[in-house]
Coordinates of C-alpha atoms and ligand atoms in Angstrom, one line a residue:
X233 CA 26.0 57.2 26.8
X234 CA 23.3 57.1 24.1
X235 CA 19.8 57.8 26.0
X236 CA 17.9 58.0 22.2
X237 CA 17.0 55.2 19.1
X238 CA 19.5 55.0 16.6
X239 CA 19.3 56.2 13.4
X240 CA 15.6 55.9 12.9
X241 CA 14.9 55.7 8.8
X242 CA 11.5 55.9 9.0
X243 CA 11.1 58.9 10.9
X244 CA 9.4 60.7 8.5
X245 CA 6.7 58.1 7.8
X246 CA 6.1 57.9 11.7
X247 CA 5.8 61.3 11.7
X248 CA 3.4 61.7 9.5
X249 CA 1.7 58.5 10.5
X250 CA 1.6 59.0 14.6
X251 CA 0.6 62.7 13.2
X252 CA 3.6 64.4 14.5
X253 CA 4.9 67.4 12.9
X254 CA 7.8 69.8 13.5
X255 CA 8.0 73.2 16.4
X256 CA 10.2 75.1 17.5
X257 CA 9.9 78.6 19.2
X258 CA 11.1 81.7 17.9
X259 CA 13.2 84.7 19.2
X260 CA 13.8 87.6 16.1
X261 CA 17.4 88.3 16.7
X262 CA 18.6 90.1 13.5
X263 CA 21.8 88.7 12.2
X264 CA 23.6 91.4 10.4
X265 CA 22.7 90.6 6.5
X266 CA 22.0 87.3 7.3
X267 CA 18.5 86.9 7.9
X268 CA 16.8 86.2 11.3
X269 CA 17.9 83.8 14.1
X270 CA 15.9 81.1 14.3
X271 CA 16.4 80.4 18.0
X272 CA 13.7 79.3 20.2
X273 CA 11.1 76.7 20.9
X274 CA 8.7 76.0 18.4
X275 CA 5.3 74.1 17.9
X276 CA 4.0 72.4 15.5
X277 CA 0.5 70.1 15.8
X278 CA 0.7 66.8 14.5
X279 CA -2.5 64.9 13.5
X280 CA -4.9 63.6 15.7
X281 CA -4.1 59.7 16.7
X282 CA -6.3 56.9 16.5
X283 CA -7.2 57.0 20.2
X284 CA -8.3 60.9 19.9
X285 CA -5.1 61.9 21.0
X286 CA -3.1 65.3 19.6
X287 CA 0.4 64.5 18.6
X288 CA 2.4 67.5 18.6
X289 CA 6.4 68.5 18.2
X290 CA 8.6 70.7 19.9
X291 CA 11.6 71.9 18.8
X292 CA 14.0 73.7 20.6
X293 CA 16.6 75.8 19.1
X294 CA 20.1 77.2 19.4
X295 CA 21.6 79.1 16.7
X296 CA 25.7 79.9 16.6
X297 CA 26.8 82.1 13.2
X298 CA 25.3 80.0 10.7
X299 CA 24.5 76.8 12.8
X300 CA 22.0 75.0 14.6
X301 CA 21.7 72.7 17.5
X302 CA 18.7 71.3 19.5
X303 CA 16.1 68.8 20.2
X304 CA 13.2 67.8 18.6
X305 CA 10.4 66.0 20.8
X306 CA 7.2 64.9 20.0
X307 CA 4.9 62.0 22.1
X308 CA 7.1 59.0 20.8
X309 CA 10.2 60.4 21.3
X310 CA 13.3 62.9 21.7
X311 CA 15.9 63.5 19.3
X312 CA 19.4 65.6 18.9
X313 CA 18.8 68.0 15.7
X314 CA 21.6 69.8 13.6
X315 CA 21.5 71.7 11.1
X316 CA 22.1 75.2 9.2
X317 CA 20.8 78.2 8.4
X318 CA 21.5 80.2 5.4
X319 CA 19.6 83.7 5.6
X320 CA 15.9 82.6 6.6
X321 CA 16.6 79.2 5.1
X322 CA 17.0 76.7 7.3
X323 CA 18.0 72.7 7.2
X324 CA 17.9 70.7 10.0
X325 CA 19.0 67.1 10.4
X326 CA 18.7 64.1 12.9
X327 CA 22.0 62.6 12.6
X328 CA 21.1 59.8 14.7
X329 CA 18.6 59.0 12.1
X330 CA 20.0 60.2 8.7
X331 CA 23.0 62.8 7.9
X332 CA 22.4 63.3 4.2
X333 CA 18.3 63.8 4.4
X334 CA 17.1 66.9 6.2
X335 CA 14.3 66.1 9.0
X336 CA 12.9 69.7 8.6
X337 CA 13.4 72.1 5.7
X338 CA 12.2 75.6 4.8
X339 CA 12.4 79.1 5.1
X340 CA 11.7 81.7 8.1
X341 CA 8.5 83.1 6.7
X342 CA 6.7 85.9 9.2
X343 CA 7.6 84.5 12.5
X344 CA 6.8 80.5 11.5
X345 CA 9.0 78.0 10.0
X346 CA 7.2 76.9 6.3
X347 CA 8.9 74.4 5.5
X348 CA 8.5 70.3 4.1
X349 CA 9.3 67.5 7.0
X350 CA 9.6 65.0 4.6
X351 CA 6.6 64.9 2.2
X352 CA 4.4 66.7 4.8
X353 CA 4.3 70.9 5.1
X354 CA 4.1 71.8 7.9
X355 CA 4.1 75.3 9.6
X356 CA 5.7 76.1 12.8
X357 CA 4.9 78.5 15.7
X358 CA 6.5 80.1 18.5
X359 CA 6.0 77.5 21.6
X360 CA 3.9 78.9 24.8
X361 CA 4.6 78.0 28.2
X362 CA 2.1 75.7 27.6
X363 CA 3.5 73.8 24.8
X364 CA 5.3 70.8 25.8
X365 CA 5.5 66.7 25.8
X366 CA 4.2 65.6 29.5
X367 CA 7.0 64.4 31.6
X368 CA 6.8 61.7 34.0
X369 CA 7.7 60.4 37.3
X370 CA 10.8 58.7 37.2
X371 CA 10.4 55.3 38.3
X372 CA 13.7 53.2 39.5
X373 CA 14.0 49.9 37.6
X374 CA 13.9 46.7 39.8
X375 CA 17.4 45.0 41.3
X376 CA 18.6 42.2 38.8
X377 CA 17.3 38.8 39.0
X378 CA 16.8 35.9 36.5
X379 CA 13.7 35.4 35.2
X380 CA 13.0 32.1 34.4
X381 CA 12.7 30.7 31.0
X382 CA 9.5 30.1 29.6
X383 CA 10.5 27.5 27.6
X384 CA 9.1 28.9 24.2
X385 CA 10.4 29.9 20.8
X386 CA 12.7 26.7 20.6
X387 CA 12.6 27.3 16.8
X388 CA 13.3 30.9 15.7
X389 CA 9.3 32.3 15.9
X390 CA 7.5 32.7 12.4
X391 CA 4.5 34.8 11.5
X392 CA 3.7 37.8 10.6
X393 CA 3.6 41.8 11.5
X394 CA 1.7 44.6 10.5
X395 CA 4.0 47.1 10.3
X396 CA 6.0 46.9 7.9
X397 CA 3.4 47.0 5.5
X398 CA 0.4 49.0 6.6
X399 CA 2.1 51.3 10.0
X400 CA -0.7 53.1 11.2
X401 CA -3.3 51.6 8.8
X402 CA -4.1 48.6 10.9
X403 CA -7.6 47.4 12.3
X404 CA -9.4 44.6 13.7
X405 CA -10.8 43.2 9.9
X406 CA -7.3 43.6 8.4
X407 CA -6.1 41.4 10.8
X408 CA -9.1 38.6 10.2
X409 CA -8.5 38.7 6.7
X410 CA -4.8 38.3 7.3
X411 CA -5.8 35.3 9.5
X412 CA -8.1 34.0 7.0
X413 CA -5.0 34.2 4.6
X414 CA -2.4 32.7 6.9
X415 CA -4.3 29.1 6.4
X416 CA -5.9 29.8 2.9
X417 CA -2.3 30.6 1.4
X418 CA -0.4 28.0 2.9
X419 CA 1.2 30.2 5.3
X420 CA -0.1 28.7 8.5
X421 CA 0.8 25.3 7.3
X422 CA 4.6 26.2 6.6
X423 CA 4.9 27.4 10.1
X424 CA 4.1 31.4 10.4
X425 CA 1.7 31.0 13.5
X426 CA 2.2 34.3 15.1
X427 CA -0.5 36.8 13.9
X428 CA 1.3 40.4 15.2
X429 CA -0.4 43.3 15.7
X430 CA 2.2 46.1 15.8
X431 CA 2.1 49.8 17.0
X432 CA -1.2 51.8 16.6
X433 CA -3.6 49.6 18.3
X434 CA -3.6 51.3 21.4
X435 CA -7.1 53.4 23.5
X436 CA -5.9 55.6 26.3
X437 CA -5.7 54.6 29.6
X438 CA -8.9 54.8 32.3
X439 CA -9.2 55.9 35.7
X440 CA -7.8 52.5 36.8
X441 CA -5.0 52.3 34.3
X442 CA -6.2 49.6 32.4
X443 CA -5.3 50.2 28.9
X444 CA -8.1 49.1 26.0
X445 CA -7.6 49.3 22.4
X446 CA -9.0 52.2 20.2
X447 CA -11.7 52.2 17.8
X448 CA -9.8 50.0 15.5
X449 CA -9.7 47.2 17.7
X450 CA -13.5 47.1 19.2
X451 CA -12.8 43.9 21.2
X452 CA -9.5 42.1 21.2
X453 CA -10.5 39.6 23.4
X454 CA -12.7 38.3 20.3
X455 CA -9.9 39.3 18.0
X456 CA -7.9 36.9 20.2
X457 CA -10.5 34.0 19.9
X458 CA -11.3 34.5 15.9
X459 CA -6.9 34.3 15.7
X460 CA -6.9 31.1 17.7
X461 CA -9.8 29.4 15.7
X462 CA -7.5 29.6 12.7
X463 CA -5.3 27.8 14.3
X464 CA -3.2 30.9 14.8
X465 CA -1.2 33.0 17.9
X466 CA -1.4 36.8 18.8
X467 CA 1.0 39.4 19.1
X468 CA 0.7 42.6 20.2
X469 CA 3.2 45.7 20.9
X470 CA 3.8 48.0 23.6
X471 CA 7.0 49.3 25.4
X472 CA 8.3 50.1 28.7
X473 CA 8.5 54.3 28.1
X474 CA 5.5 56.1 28.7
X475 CA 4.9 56.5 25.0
X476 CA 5.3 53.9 21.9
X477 CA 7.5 55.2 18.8
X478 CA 3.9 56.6 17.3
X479 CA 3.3 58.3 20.2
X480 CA 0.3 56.1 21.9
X481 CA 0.3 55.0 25.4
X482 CA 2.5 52.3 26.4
X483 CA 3.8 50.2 29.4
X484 CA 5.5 52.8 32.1
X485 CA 4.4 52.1 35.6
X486 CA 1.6 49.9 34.2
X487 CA 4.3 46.5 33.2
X488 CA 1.7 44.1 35.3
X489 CA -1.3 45.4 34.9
X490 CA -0.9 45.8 31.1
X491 CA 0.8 42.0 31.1
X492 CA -2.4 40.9 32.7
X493 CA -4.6 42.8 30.0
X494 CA -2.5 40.6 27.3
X495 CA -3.1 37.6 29.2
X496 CA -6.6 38.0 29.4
X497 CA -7.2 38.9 26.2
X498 CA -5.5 36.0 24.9
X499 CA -2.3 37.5 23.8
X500 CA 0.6 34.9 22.8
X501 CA 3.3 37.1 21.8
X502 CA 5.0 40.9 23.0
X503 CA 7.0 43.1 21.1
X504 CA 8.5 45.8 23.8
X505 CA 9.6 48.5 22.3
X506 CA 12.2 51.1 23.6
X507 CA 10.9 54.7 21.7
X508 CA 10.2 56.9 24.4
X509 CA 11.9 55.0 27.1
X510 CA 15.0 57.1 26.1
X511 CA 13.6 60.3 27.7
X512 CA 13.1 58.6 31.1
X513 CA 16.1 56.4 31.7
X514 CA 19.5 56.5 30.8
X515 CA 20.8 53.0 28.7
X516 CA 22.8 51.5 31.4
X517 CA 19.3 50.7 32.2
X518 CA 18.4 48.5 29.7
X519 CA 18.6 45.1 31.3
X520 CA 16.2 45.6 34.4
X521 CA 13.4 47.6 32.7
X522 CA 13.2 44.6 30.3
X523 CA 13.1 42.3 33.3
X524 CA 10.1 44.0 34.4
X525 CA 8.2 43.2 31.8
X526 CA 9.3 39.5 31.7
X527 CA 9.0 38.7 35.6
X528 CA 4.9 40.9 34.6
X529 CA 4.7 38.3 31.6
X530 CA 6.1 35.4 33.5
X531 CA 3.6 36.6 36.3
X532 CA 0.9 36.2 34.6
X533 CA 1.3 32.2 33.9
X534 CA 0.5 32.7 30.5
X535 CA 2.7 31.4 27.7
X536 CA 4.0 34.5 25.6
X537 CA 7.1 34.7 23.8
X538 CA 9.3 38.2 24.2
X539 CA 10.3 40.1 22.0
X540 CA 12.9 43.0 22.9
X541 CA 13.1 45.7 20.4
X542 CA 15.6 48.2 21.5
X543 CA 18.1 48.2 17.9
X544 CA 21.2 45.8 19.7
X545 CA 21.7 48.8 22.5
X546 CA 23.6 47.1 25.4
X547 CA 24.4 44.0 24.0
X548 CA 21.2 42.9 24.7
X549 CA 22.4 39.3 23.2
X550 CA 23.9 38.8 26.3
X551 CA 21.9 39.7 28.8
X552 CA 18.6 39.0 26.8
X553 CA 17.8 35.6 28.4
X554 CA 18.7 36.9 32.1
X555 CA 15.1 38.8 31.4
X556 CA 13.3 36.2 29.8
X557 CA 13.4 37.1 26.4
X558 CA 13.0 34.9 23.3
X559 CA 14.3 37.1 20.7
X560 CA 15.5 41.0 20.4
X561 CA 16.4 43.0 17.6
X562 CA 19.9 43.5 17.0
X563 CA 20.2 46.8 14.7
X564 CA 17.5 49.7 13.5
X565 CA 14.2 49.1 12.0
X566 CA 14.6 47.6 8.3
X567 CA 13.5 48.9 5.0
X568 CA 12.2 47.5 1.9
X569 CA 15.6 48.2 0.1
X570 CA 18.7 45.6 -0.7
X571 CA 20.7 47.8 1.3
X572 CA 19.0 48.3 4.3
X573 CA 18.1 44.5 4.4
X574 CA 21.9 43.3 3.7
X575 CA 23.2 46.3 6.2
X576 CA 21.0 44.4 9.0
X577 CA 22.1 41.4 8.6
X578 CA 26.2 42.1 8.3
X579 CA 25.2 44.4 11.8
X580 CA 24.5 41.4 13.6
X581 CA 27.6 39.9 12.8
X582 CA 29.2 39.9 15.9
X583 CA 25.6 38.4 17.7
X584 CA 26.2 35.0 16.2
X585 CA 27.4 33.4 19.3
X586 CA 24.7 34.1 21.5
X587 CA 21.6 32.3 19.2
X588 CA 20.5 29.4 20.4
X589 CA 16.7 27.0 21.2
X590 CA 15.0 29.9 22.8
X591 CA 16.7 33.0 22.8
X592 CA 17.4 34.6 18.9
X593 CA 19.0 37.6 17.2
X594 CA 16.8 39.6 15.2
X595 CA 17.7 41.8 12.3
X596 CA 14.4 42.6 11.9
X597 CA 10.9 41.4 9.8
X598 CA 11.0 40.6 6.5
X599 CA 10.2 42.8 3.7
X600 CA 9.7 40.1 1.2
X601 CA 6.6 40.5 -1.5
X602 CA 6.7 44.5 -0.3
X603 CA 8.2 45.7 -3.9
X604 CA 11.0 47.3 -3.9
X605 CA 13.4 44.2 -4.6
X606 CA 14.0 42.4 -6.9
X607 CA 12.7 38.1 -6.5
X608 CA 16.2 37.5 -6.6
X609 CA 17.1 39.5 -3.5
X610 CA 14.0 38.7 -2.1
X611 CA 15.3 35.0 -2.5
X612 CA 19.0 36.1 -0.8
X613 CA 16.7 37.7 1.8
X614 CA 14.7 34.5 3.0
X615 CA 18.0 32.9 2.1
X616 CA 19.9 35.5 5.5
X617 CA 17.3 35.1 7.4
X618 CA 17.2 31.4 7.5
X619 CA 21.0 31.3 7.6
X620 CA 21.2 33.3 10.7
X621 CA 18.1 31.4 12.3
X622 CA 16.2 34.9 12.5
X623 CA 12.7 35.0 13.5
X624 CA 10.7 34.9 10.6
X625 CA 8.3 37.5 10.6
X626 CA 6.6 38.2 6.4
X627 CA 5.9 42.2 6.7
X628 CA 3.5 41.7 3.2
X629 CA 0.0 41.7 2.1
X630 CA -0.3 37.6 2.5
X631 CA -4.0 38.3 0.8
X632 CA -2.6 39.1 -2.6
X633 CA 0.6 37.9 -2.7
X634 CA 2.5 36.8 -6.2
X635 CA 3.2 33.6 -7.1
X636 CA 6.7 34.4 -6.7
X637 CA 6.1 36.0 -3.3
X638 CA 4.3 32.8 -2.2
X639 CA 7.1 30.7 -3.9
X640 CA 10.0 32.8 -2.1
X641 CA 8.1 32.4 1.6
X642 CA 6.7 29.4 1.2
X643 CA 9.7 27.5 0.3
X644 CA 9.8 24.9 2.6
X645 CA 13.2 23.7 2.2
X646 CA 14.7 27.1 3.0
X647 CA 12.4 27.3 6.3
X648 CA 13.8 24.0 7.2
X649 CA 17.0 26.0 7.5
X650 CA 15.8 28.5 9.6
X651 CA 14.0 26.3 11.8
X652 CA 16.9 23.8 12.4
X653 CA 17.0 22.2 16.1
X654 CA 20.6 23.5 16.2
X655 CA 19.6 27.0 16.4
X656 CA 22.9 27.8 14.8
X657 CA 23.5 31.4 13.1
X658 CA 25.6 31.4 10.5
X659 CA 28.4 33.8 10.1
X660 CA 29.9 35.1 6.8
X661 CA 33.0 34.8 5.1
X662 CA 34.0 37.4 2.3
X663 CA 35.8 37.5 -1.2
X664 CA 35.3 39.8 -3.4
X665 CA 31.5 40.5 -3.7
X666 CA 31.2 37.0 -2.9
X667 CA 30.5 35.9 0.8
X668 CA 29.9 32.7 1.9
X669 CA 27.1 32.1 4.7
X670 CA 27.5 28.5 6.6
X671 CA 25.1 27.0 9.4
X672 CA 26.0 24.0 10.9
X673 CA 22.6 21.9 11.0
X674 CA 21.5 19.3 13.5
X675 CA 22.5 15.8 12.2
X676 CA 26.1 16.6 10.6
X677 CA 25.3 18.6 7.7
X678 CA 25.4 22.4 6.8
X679 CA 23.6 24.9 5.0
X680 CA 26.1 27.0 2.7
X681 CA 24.8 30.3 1.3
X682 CA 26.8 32.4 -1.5
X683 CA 25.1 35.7 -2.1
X684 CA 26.4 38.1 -4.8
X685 CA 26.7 41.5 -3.4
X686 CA 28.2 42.8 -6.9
X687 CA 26.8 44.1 -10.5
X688 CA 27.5 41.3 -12.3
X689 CA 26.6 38.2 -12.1
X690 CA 29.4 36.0 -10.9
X691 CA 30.7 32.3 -11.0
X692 CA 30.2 30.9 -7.1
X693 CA 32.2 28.0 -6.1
X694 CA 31.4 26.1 -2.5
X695 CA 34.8 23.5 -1.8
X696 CA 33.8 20.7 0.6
X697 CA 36.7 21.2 2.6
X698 CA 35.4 24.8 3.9
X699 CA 32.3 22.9 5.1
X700 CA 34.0 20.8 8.1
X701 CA 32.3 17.3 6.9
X702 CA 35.6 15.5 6.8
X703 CA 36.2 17.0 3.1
X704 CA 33.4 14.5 1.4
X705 CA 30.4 14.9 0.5
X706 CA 27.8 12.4 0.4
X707 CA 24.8 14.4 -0.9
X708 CA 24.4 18.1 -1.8
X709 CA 21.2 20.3 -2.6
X710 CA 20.2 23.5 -4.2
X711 CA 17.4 24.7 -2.2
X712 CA 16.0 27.3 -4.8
X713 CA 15.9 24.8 -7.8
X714 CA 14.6 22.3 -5.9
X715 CA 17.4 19.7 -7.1
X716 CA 20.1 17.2 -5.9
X717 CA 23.4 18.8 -7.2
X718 CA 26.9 17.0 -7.8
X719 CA 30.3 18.5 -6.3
X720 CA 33.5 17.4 -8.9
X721 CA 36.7 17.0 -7.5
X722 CA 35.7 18.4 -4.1
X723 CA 33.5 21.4 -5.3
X724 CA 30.9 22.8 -6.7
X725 CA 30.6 25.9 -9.2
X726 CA 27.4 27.6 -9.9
X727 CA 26.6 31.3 -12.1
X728 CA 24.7 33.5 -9.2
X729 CA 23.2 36.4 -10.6
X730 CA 24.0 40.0 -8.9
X731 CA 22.2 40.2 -5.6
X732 CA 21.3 36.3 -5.8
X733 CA 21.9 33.9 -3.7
X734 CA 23.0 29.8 -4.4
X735 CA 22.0 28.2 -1.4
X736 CA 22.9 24.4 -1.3
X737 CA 22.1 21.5 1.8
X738 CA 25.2 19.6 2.1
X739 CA 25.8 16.1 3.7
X740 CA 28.6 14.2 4.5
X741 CA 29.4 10.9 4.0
Ligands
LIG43 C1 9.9 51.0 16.0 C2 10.2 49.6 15.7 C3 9.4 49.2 14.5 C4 7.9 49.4 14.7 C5 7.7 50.9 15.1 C6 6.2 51.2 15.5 O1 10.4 51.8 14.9 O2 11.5 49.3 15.5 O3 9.6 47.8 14.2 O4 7.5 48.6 15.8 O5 8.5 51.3 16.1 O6 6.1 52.5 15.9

């Protein structure tokens, strides 16, 4: 049973963001001619969070011959490490995360570990008694029961998140300005309502257990107002471990009376996040520690839509409803790279049954307008997304986006897709580096996607009778050019460039 977050990519950026860094401790054992074992538990401090806090990592060690096995903790989480070590050089790995890029390297330098944890050095001592993540009390989740649905999220959601973009960087007057950008760009308008504030916002908790934001955030209840004056919705993030992935406080043994602190601050929207959860309860969990979040939400009479976020453990599409939930990620966080972003959405494959008015797979926000793709897989990202009726989150700067950018998210024809009634997900079909997307729309027709996952650009041909309209078509669309296109002798061809998309509305007669 896995009790940890898959793969986690962006590890080393939380690291350095939530200030952790690397530990382990340290017994000298010589090994004959082969340097010195690096067994032990080790400490490393981590930068100071946004709410005063010290973030710190542990790392405990076990050295066999040449190899090495352990744990690395730090306020956000607990991880499996393995690695090697080759005299006093050592390289250690979390293969749940990454098996080609070392988490920690360096060299056994004087008792510490020197070494690079990603782009960071960072130095690590010999742990004291002292030296350790806090544990907690382990609370037993509730019995099942059905919470009710709140009758949101009929569409898939659409907004926008600031994580993707800014992680740790965010604060009240980024979040304005993004607000003041939502209606000034258009965005608002095309149906991105959500304003979410991600991990980072978080204070620590007082002698009542209320939970306030940190310096950052000087009053979200205004924060809240200023959002809903635009004509926008709030989001916020916490999770049901003790810790988020950062490392800030989050929702263990507080689920109601931090539910009641979004309510009352105006909150419209929760992300509930898994992190730290994994060193409290075992997976076979899953189901009722979301529930008691969504019977706190559901408690407090407010409307706010659910979002799981625990990477497609447990099939949460199937159980994801029981809870109340309105959407929940089905794979690991997503990166601004083609392959990540195709990767997600072939993961969540096997989801496709389970979408529906009110309860959505998500492979994650988008990365469109970020920079590192190209317009035209930007354009077969939207494209995905809107196949697979995934939320619709932008994860960019919406204050200085491109025209492209702008013309990419703000294309309303492709959001139409998305936000069908249906609620369909499309599911692929594959030849060659050609696969074929196709949603079933409300009304009769569908949405056909071919994106070109080769090197070349390649010559895309959609046949009417793969669309299940009776073989005719009346009308046909390309949603990119913006034009009516005609199918010849039951098809149509098109030239897709490599890592484009055609993505065509077809009626039929
Ligand atoms: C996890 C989530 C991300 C983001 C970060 C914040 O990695 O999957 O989407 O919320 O935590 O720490």
């Amino acid at each position: 049973m896995m009790h940890e977050k898959p793969n986690r990519r962006r590890t080393l950026a939380k690291l350095a963001a939530g200030g952790a860094a690397l530990l382990f401790c340290l017994v000298f054992t010589a090994v004959p001619g082969d340097g010195q074992s690096l067994a032990g538990r080790w400490v490393a401090p981590g930068r100071t969070l946004d709410n005063g806090e010290q973030q710190k990592s542990i790392l405990e060690i076990k050295q066999t011959g040449n190899e090495l096995t352990g744990t690395l903790k730090n306020l956000g989480f607990s991880v499996e490490v393995k690695g090697t070590a080759t005299g006093n050089h050592f390289e250690l790995f979390v293969p749940q995360w990454n098996r080609e890029r070392p988490v920690f390297v360096g060299d056994l330098v004087n008792g510490e570990l020197h070494g690079m944890e990603g782009p960071r050095s960072v130095v690590a001592k010999p742990a004291g008694p002292g030296d350790d993540i806090p544990t907690v009390a382990y609370i037993e989740p509730p019995p099942l029961h059905t919470v009710p649905s709140n009758g949101l999220a009929r569409t898939p959601p659409m907004g926008w998140n600031s994580w993707n973009l800014f992680a740790g960087r965010i604060d009240d007057q980024t979040v304005r300005t993004m607000a003041d950008a939502m209606v000034s760009s258009g965005m608002r308008d095309a149906g991105y309502i959500y304003l979410n504030i991600d991990d980072t916002w978080e204070g620590v908790r007082d002698a009542q257990g209320n939970l306030p934001s940190n310096h950052k955030f000087p009053d979200m209840k205004a924060l809240a107002d200023y959002v809903h004056s635009k004509g926008l919705k709030l989001g916020i993030y916490s999770g049901p471990g003790p810790r988020t992935c950062a490392g800030y406080p989050a929702s263990y043994g507080h689920e109601a009376q931090d539910a009641q602190t979004f309510a009352a601050w105006g909150v419209d929207y929760l992300k509930y996040d898994w992190c730290s959860a994994a060193s409290v309860y075992k997976n076979d969990v899953l189901q009722p520690v979301y529930q008691k979040m969504g019977a706190a939400l559901e408690a407090t009479g407010r409307p706010i839509v659910y979002s799981l976020c625990e990477y497609g453990m447990g099939s949460v599409e199937k159980w994801g409803p029981e809870v109340g939930g309105n959407l929940w990620r089905t794979t690991d966080d997503i990166r601004d790279t083609w392959a990540s972003m195709i990767d997600n959405v072939e993961k969540q494959v096997p989801t496709a049954p389970y979408a529906g008015p009110g309860h959505w797979n998500d492979p994650d926000m988008l990365e469109i307008g970020n920079g590192h793709m190209t317009d035209d897989e930007y354009r077969t990202h939207m494209s995905l997304w809107a196949l697979v009726a995934s939320p619709l989150l932008a994860g960019n700067d919406i204050r200085t986006m491109t025209d492209a950018t702008r013309a990419i998210l703000l294309n309303k024809e492709v959001i139409a897709i998305d936000q069908d009634p249906l609620g369909k997900q499309a599911s692929p079909v594959k030849n060659g580096d050609l696969e074929t997307w196709i949603k079933p729309l409300a009304g009769g027709g569908v949405a056909v996607g071919v994106v070109n996952l080769g090197p070349a650009a390649a010559q895309a041909t959609v046949k009417a009778s793969d669309l299940n309209l009776g073989g005719a078509v009346k009308q046909a669309r390309d949603l990119w050019a913006h034009q009516e296109v005609q199918f010849k002798d039951g098809a149509y061809s098109a030239t897709v460039p490599s890592h484009g998309v055609l993505l065509l509305k077809v009626n039929g007669k």
